[in-house]
Amino acid sequence: LANWFYDEQDDYYLDQNGVRFSFKYYSRRKDKTTGQIRDFKIYEADEFQLTPELERLAKTKSGRQWQVRYNPNWQYLKEKAKAVLPSPEGSHIYRMRKYDVEPIFGHLKNVFGMRRTHLRGKKKVETYIGIAFMMMNLSKYWNRRWSKDQFCLSEKKKTVKQLKLRVRLIVFLYLRVSFFPDTFL
């Protein structure tokens, strides 16, 4: 709706194709998990448009009129965030996200292939994510140990350390396969 034309007087939107969406009714939804109540304004494509082509575009594949939900509170918060983001404090906070938060989740998605959890419930998901982070830390630890063990002077110590490391690596891979099965299909 951000790039659509809006007429305040008649309360309707025009999309980029020229289809007119007029205000239909107010709607209230309650989120099942959080209990949060959200208010929407529902806009529906008019049944009669200016041309037959627009009338075709105003309908879904099943023949119903397209509907658009508009949440004024959400729009207000988005505009407020856009106004704060260019400020010095907002840009500093946004810059810090790149170093503090996002690389960890990017590594979790890219290396471990974890795109979603396959569990339900807050406690189960927290446990699942905790195990994933623990595996990330173990992989960092083992990578550092592996590089240190490469330069071991004694051959006997080197073979014993390599054997222990291989056993740990096998256990690690077993855990990885059992907790992230979709990455090894």
Coordinates of N, CA and C in Angstrom, one line a residue:
L1 N 0.8 -1.2 0.0 CA 0.0 0.0 0.0 C 0.8 1.3 0.0
A2 N 2.1 1.1 0.3 CA 3.0 2.3 0.4 C 3.1 3.0 -0.9
N3 N 3.2 2.3 -2.0 CA 3.3 2.9 -3.3 C 2.0 3.0 -4.1
W4 N 0.9 2.8 -3.5 CA -0.4 3.0 -4.1 C -0.9 4.4 -3.9
F5 N -1.7 4.9 -4.8 CA -2.4 6.2 -4.7 C -3.5 6.1 -3.7
Y6 N -3.6 7.0 -2.7 CA -4.7 7.0 -1.7 C -5.5 8.3 -1.8
D7 N -6.8 8.2 -1.9 CA -7.7 9.3 -1.8 C -8.3 9.4 -0.5
E8 N -8.0 10.4 0.3 CA -8.5 10.5 1.7 C -10.0 10.9 1.7
Q9 N -10.4 11.7 0.8 CA -11.8 12.1 0.8 C -12.8 11.0 0.6
D10 N -12.5 10.1 -0.4 CA -13.4 9.0 -0.6 C -12.9 7.7 0.0
D11 N -11.8 7.7 0.6 CA -11.2 6.5 1.3 C -11.1 5.3 0.4
Y12 N -10.2 5.5 -0.7 CA -10.0 4.3 -1.5 C -8.5 4.4 -2.0
Y13 N -8.0 3.2 -2.4 CA -6.7 3.1 -3.0 C -6.7 2.7 -4.4
L14 N -5.7 3.1 -5.2 CA -5.5 2.7 -6.6 C -4.2 2.0 -6.6
D15 N -4.2 0.7 -7.1 CA -2.9 0.0 -7.2 C -2.2 0.4 -8.5
Q16 N -1.0 -0.2 -8.7 CA -0.2 0.3 -9.9 C -0.8 -0.1 -11.2
N17 N -1.8 -1.0 -11.2 CA -2.5 -1.4 -12.5 C -3.7 -0.5 -12.7
G18 N -4.1 0.2 -11.7 CA -5.3 1.1 -11.8 C -6.5 0.5 -11.2
V19 N -6.4 -0.6 -10.5 CA -7.6 -1.2 -9.9 C -7.9 -0.5 -8.6
R20 N -9.2 -0.1 -8.4 CA -9.6 0.7 -7.3 C -10.1 -0.3 -6.1
F21 N -9.5 0.0 -4.9 CA -9.9 -0.7 -3.7 C -10.6 0.3 -2.8
S22 N -11.9 0.0 -2.6 CA -12.6 0.9 -1.7 C -12.7 0.3 -0.3
F23 N -12.9 1.2 0.7 CA -13.0 0.7 2.1 C -14.3 -0.1 2.2
K24 N -14.1 -1.3 2.9 CA -15.3 -2.2 3.0 C -15.8 -2.2 4.5
Y25 N -14.9 -2.6 5.4 CA -15.3 -2.7 6.8 C -14.0 -2.7 7.7
Y26 N -14.3 -2.6 9.0 CA -13.2 -2.7 10.0 C -13.1 -4.2 10.5
S27 N -11.9 -4.6 10.8 CA -11.8 -6.0 11.3 C -10.9 -6.0 12.6
R28 N -11.1 -6.9 13.5 CA -10.3 -7.0 14.7 C -9.9 -8.5 14.8
R29 N -8.6 -8.7 14.9 CA -8.0 -10.0 15.1 C -7.3 -10.1 16.4
K30 N -7.4 -11.3 17.0 CA -6.7 -11.6 18.2 C -5.7 -12.7 17.9
D31 N -4.4 -12.5 18.2 CA -3.4 -13.5 17.9 C -3.5 -14.6 19.0
K32 N -3.5 -15.8 18.5 CA -3.7 -17.0 19.3 C -2.6 -17.2 20.3
T33 N -1.3 -16.9 19.9 CA -0.2 -17.2 20.8 C 0.1 -16.1 21.8
T34 N 0.0 -14.8 21.3 CA 0.4 -13.7 22.2 C -0.9 -13.1 22.8
G35 N -2.0 -13.2 22.2 CA -3.2 -12.6 22.7 C -3.3 -11.1 22.3
Q36 N -2.5 -10.7 21.5 CA -2.5 -9.3 21.0 C -3.6 -9.1 20.1
I37 N -4.3 -7.9 20.3 CA -5.5 -7.6 19.4 C -5.0 -6.6 18.4
R38 N -5.3 -6.8 17.1 CA -4.9 -5.9 16.0 C -6.1 -5.5 15.3
D39 N -6.2 -4.2 15.0 CA -7.3 -3.6 14.2 C -6.9 -3.4 12.8
F40 N -7.7 -3.7 11.9 CA -7.5 -3.6 10.4 C -8.6 -2.8 9.8
K41 N -8.2 -2.1 8.7 CA -9.2 -1.6 7.8 C -9.1 -2.5 6.5
I42 N -10.3 -3.0 6.1 CA -10.3 -3.9 5.0 C -10.8 -3.1 3.7
Y43 N -9.9 -3.2 2.7 CA -10.3 -2.6 1.4 C -10.5 -3.7 0.4
E44 N -11.6 -3.6 -0.4 CA -11.9 -4.6 -1.4 C -11.9 -4.0 -2.7
A45 N -11.4 -4.7 -3.7 CA -11.5 -4.2 -5.1 C -12.9 -4.1 -5.5
D46 N -13.2 -2.9 -6.2 CA -14.6 -2.7 -6.6 C -15.0 -3.7 -7.7
E47 N -16.3 -4.1 -7.6 CA -16.7 -5.2 -8.6 C -16.7 -4.6 -10.0
F48 N -17.1 -3.3 -10.1 CA -17.2 -2.7 -11.4 C -16.0 -1.7 -11.6
Q49 N -15.1 -2.0 -12.5 CA -14.0 -1.1 -12.7 C -14.2 -0.3 -14.0
L50 N -13.2 0.5 -14.4 CA -13.4 1.3 -15.6 C -13.3 0.5 -16.9
T51 N -12.5 -0.6 -16.9 CA -12.4 -1.4 -18.1 C -12.6 -2.9 -17.8
P52 N -12.9 -3.7 -18.7 CA -13.0 -5.2 -18.5 C -11.7 -5.8 -18.0
E53 N -10.6 -5.3 -18.5 CA -9.3 -5.8 -18.1 C -9.1 -5.5 -16.6
L54 N -9.4 -4.3 -16.1 CA -9.3 -4.0 -14.7 C -10.3 -4.9 -13.8
E55 N -11.4 -5.2 -14.4 CA -12.4 -6.1 -13.7 C -11.8 -7.4 -13.5
R56 N -11.0 -7.9 -14.6 CA -10.4 -9.2 -14.5 C -9.3 -9.2 -13.4
L57 N -8.5 -8.1 -13.4 CA -7.4 -7.9 -12.4 C -7.9 -7.8 -11.0
A58 N -9.2 -7.4 -10.8 CA -9.7 -7.1 -9.5 C -10.2 -8.4 -8.9
K59 N -10.2 -9.5 -9.6 CA -10.7 -10.8 -9.1 C -9.5 -11.8 -8.9
T60 N -9.7 -12.7 -7.9 CA -8.7 -13.8 -7.7 C -9.0 -14.9 -8.7
K61 N -8.2 -15.9 -8.6 CA -8.4 -17.1 -9.5 C -9.8 -17.7 -9.3
S62 N -10.2 -17.7 -8.0 CA -11.5 -18.4 -7.7 C -12.7 -17.5 -8.0
G63 N -12.5 -16.3 -8.4 CA -13.6 -15.4 -8.8 C -14.0 -14.4 -7.7
R64 N -13.3 -14.4 -6.6 CA -13.7 -13.4 -5.6 C -12.9 -12.1 -5.8
Q65 N -13.4 -11.1 -5.1 CA -12.7 -9.8 -5.2 C -11.5 -9.8 -4.3
W66 N -10.4 -9.2 -4.8 CA -9.2 -9.0 -4.0 C -9.4 -8.2 -2.8
Q67 N -8.8 -8.5 -1.7 CA -9.0 -7.7 -0.4 C -7.6 -7.4 0.0
V68 N -7.5 -6.2 0.7 CA -6.2 -5.7 1.2 C -6.5 -5.3 2.7
R69 N -5.6 -5.7 3.6 CA -5.7 -5.3 5.0 C -4.8 -4.2 5.3
Y70 N -5.2 -3.2 6.0 CA -4.4 -2.0 6.3 C -4.5 -1.8 7.8
N71 N -3.3 -1.9 8.5 CA -3.2 -1.7 9.9 C -2.7 -0.3 10.2
P72 N -3.5 0.6 10.7 CA -3.0 2.0 10.9 C -2.0 2.1 12.0
N73 N -2.1 1.3 13.1 CA -1.1 1.3 14.1 C 0.3 0.9 13.6
W74 N 0.3 -0.2 12.9 CA 1.5 -0.7 12.3 C 2.1 0.3 11.4
Q75 N 1.3 0.9 10.6 CA 1.8 2.0 9.6 C 2.5 3.1 10.4
Y76 N 1.8 3.5 11.5 CA 2.3 4.6 12.3 C 3.7 4.2 12.9
L77 N 3.8 3.0 13.4 CA 5.1 2.6 14.0 C 6.2 2.5 12.9
K78 N 5.8 2.0 11.7 CA 6.8 2.0 10.6 C 7.3 3.4 10.2
E79 N 6.4 4.3 10.2 CA 6.8 5.7 9.9 C 7.7 6.3 11.0
K80 N 7.3 6.0 12.2 CA 8.1 6.5 13.3 C 9.6 5.9 13.3
A81 N 9.7 4.6 13.0 CA 11.0 3.9 12.8 C 11.8 4.5 11.7
K82 N 11.1 4.8 10.6 CA 11.8 5.4 9.4 C 12.3 6.8 9.8
A83 N 11.6 7.5 10.7 CA 12.0 8.9 11.1 C 13.2 8.8 12.1
V84 N 13.3 7.8 12.9 CA 14.3 7.7 13.9 C 15.6 7.1 13.3
L85 N 15.5 6.2 12.3 CA 16.6 5.5 11.7 C 17.7 6.5 11.2
P86 N 17.4 7.6 10.5 CA 18.5 8.4 10.0 C 19.2 9.3 11.1
S87 N 18.6 9.3 12.3 CA 19.2 10.1 13.4 C 20.6 9.5 13.8
P88 N 21.5 10.2 14.4 CA 22.8 9.6 14.8 C 22.6 8.4 15.7
E89 N 21.7 8.5 16.7 CA 21.5 7.4 17.6 C 20.9 6.1 16.8
G90 N 20.0 6.4 16.0 CA 19.4 5.3 15.2 C 20.4 4.6 14.3
S91 N 21.2 5.4 13.6 CA 22.2 4.8 12.7 C 23.2 4.1 13.4
H92 N 23.6 4.5 14.6 CA 24.6 3.8 15.5 C 24.0 2.4 15.9
I93 N 22.8 2.4 16.3 CA 22.1 1.1 16.7 C 22.1 0.2 15.5
Y94 N 21.7 0.7 14.4 CA 21.6 -0.1 13.2 C 22.9 -0.7 12.8
R95 N 24.0 0.2 12.9 CA 25.3 -0.3 12.5 C 25.8 -1.4 13.5
M96 N 25.4 -1.3 14.7 CA 25.8 -2.3 15.7 C 25.2 -3.7 15.5
R97 N 24.0 -3.7 14.8 CA 23.3 -5.0 14.5 C 24.2 -5.8 13.6
K98 N 24.9 -5.2 12.7 CA 25.7 -5.9 11.7 C 26.9 -6.7 12.4
Y99 N 27.3 -6.2 13.6 CA 28.4 -6.8 14.3 C 27.9 -7.7 15.4
D100 N 26.8 -7.4 16.0 CA 26.4 -8.1 17.2 C 25.5 -9.3 16.9
V101 N 24.5 -9.1 16.1 CA 23.4 -10.1 16.0 C 23.5 -10.8 14.7
E102 N 23.5 -10.1 13.6 CA 23.2 -10.8 12.3 C 24.2 -11.8 11.9
P103 N 25.5 -11.7 12.1 CA 26.5 -12.7 11.7 C 26.2 -14.1 12.3
I104 N 25.7 -14.1 13.6 CA 25.5 -15.3 14.3 C 24.4 -16.1 13.6
F105 N 23.3 -15.4 13.3 CA 22.2 -16.1 12.6 C 22.5 -16.4 11.2
G106 N 23.3 -15.6 10.5 CA 23.7 -15.9 9.2 C 24.6 -17.2 9.1
H107 N 25.4 -17.3 10.1 CA 26.3 -18.5 10.2 C 25.4 -19.7 10.5
L108 N 24.4 -19.6 11.4 CA 23.5 -20.7 11.7 C 22.7 -21.1 10.5
K109 N 22.3 -20.2 9.7 CA 21.6 -20.5 8.5 C 22.5 -21.1 7.4
N110 N 23.6 -20.5 7.2 CA 24.5 -20.9 6.1 C 25.2 -22.2 6.3
V111 N 25.9 -22.2 7.4 CA 26.8 -23.4 7.7 C 26.0 -24.6 8.3
F112 N 25.1 -24.3 9.2 CA 24.3 -25.4 9.8 C 23.0 -25.7 9.1
G113 N 22.6 -24.9 8.1 CA 21.4 -25.1 7.4 C 20.1 -25.0 8.2
M114 N 20.1 -24.3 9.2 CA 18.9 -24.1 10.1 C 18.1 -23.0 9.6
R115 N 17.1 -23.2 8.9 CA 16.2 -22.2 8.4 C 15.0 -22.0 9.2
R116 N 14.5 -23.1 9.9 CA 13.4 -23.1 10.7 C 13.5 -24.2 11.7
T117 N 12.7 -24.0 12.8 CA 12.6 -25.1 13.8 C 11.5 -26.0 13.4
H118 N 11.6 -27.3 13.7 CA 10.6 -28.2 13.4 C 9.8 -28.6 14.6
L119 N 9.9 -27.8 15.7 CA 9.2 -28.1 16.9 C 8.2 -27.0 17.2
R120 N 7.3 -27.3 18.1 CA 6.3 -26.3 18.5 C 6.4 -26.1 20.0
G121 N 6.1 -24.9 20.5 CA 6.2 -24.6 21.9 C 7.4 -23.8 22.2
K122 N 7.3 -22.8 23.0 CA 8.4 -21.9 23.4 C 9.6 -22.7 24.0
K123 N 9.3 -23.5 24.9 CA 10.3 -24.3 25.7 C 11.1 -25.2 24.7
K124 N 10.4 -25.9 23.8 CA 11.1 -26.8 22.9 C 12.0 -26.0 21.9
V125 N 11.4 -24.9 21.4 CA 12.2 -24.1 20.5 C 13.4 -23.5 21.2
E126 N 13.3 -23.0 22.4 CA 14.4 -22.5 23.2 C 15.5 -23.6 23.3
T127 N 15.1 -24.8 23.6 CA 16.0 -25.9 23.8 C 16.7 -26.2 22.5
Y128 N 16.0 -26.2 21.4 CA 16.5 -26.5 20.1 C 17.5 -25.5 19.6
I129 N 17.2 -24.2 19.8 CA 18.1 -23.1 19.5 C 19.3 -23.1 20.4
G130 N 19.1 -23.5 21.7 CA 20.3 -23.6 22.6 C 21.2 -24.6 22.2
I131 N 20.7 -25.8 21.7 CA 21.6 -26.9 21.3 C 22.3 -26.4 20.0
A132 N 21.6 -25.7 19.1 CA 22.3 -25.2 17.9 C 23.4 -24.3 18.2
F133 N 23.2 -23.3 19.1 CA 24.3 -22.4 19.5 C 25.4 -23.1 20.2
M134 N 25.1 -24.2 21.0 CA 26.1 -25.0 21.6 C 27.0 -25.7 20.6
M135 N 26.3 -26.2 19.5 CA 27.0 -26.8 18.4 C 27.9 -25.8 17.7
M136 N 27.4 -24.6 17.5 CA 28.3 -23.6 16.9 C 29.5 -23.3 17.7
N137 N 29.3 -23.2 19.0 CA 30.5 -23.0 19.9 C 31.5 -24.2 19.9
L138 N 30.9 -25.4 19.9 CA 31.8 -26.6 19.8 C 32.6 -26.6 18.5
S139 N 31.9 -26.3 17.4 CA 32.6 -26.3 16.1 C 33.7 -25.2 16.1
K140 N 33.5 -24.1 16.7 CA 34.6 -23.1 16.9 C 35.7 -23.6 17.7
Y141 N 35.4 -24.2 18.8 CA 36.4 -24.8 19.7 C 37.2 -25.9 19.0
W142 N 36.5 -26.8 18.3 CA 37.3 -27.8 17.6 C 38.1 -27.3 16.4
N143 N 37.6 -26.3 15.8 CA 38.4 -25.7 14.7 C 39.7 -25.1 15.2
R144 N 39.6 -24.5 16.4 CA 40.8 -23.9 17.0 C 41.7 -25.0 17.5
R145 N 41.2 -26.1 18.1 CA 42.0 -27.2 18.6 C 42.7 -27.9 17.4
W146 N 42.0 -28.0 16.3 CA 42.5 -28.7 15.1 C 43.7 -28.0 14.6
S147 N 43.7 -26.6 14.5 CA 44.8 -25.9 14.0 C 46.0 -25.9 15.0
K148 N 45.7 -26.0 16.3 CA 46.8 -26.1 17.3 C 47.5 -27.5 17.2
D149 N 46.7 -28.6 17.0 CA 47.2 -29.9 17.0 C 48.0 -30.2 15.7
Q150 N 47.8 -29.5 14.7 CA 48.5 -29.7 13.4 C 50.0 -29.5 13.6
F151 N 50.4 -28.7 14.6 CA 51.9 -28.4 14.7 C 52.5 -29.1 16.0
C152 N 51.9 -30.2 16.3 CA 52.4 -31.0 17.5 C 53.8 -31.6 17.1
L153 N 54.8 -31.5 18.0 CA 56.1 -32.0 17.7 C 56.2 -33.5 17.7
S154 N 55.7 -34.1 18.7 CA 55.9 -35.6 18.9 C 54.9 -36.3 18.0
E155 N 55.4 -37.3 17.3 CA 54.5 -38.1 16.4 C 53.5 -38.9 17.1
K156 N 53.9 -39.5 18.3 CA 53.0 -40.3 19.1 C 51.9 -39.4 19.6
K157 N 52.2 -38.3 20.2 CA 51.2 -37.3 20.7 C 50.3 -36.9 19.6
K158 N 50.9 -36.7 18.4 CA 50.1 -36.2 17.3 C 49.1 -37.2 16.9
T159 N 49.4 -38.5 16.8 CA 48.5 -39.5 16.4 C 47.4 -39.7 17.5
V160 N 47.7 -39.6 18.8 CA 46.8 -39.8 19.8 C 45.8 -38.6 19.8
K161 N 46.3 -37.4 19.6 CA 45.5 -36.2 19.6 C 44.6 -36.3 18.4
Q162 N 45.1 -36.7 17.2 CA 44.3 -36.8 16.0 C 43.2 -37.8 16.2
L163 N 43.5 -38.9 16.9 CA 42.5 -39.9 17.1 C 41.3 -39.4 18.0
K164 N 41.7 -38.7 19.1 CA 40.7 -38.1 20.0 C 39.9 -37.1 19.2
L165 N 40.6 -36.3 18.4 CA 39.9 -35.3 17.6 C 38.9 -35.9 16.6
R166 N 39.3 -37.0 16.0 CA 38.4 -37.6 15.1 C 37.2 -38.2 15.8
V167 N 37.4 -38.8 17.0 CA 36.2 -39.3 17.7 C 35.3 -38.2 18.1
R168 N 35.8 -37.0 18.5 CA 35.0 -35.9 18.8 C 34.3 -35.4 17.6
L169 N 35.0 -35.4 16.5 CA 34.4 -34.9 15.2 C 33.2 -35.8 14.8
I170 N 33.4 -37.1 15.0 CA 32.3 -38.1 14.7 C 31.1 -37.8 15.6
V171 N 31.3 -37.6 16.8 CA 30.2 -37.3 17.8 C 29.5 -36.0 17.4
F172 N 30.4 -35.0 17.0 CA 29.8 -33.7 16.6 C 29.0 -33.9 15.4
L173 N 29.4 -34.6 14.4 CA 28.7 -34.8 13.1 C 27.4 -35.6 13.4
Y174 N 27.5 -36.6 14.3 CA 26.2 -37.3 14.7 C 25.2 -36.4 15.3
L175 N 25.6 -35.5 16.2 CA 24.7 -34.5 16.8 C 24.2 -33.6 15.7
R176 N 25.0 -33.2 14.8 CA 24.6 -32.3 13.8 C 23.5 -32.9 12.9
V177 N 23.7 -34.2 12.5 CA 22.8 -34.9 11.7 C 21.5 -35.1 12.4
S178 N 21.6 -35.5 13.7 CA 20.3 -35.8 14.4 C 19.5 -34.5 14.7
F179 N 20.2 -33.4 14.9 CA 19.4 -32.2 15.2 C 19.1 -31.3 14.0
F180 N 19.8 -31.5 12.9 CA 19.5 -30.8 11.7 C 19.4 -31.8 10.5
P181 N 18.4 -32.7 10.5 CA 18.4 -33.7 9.5 C 18.1 -33.2 8.1
D182 N 17.4 -32.1 7.9 CA 17.1 -31.6 6.6 C 18.3 -31.1 5.8
T183 N 19.4 -30.8 6.5 CA 20.6 -30.3 5.8 C 21.4 -31.4 5.1
F184 N 21.1 -32.7 5.5 CA 21.9 -33.8 5.0 C 21.1 -34.7 4.0
L185 N 19.9 -34.2 3.5 CA 19.1 -35.0 2.7 C 19.7 -35.1 1.3

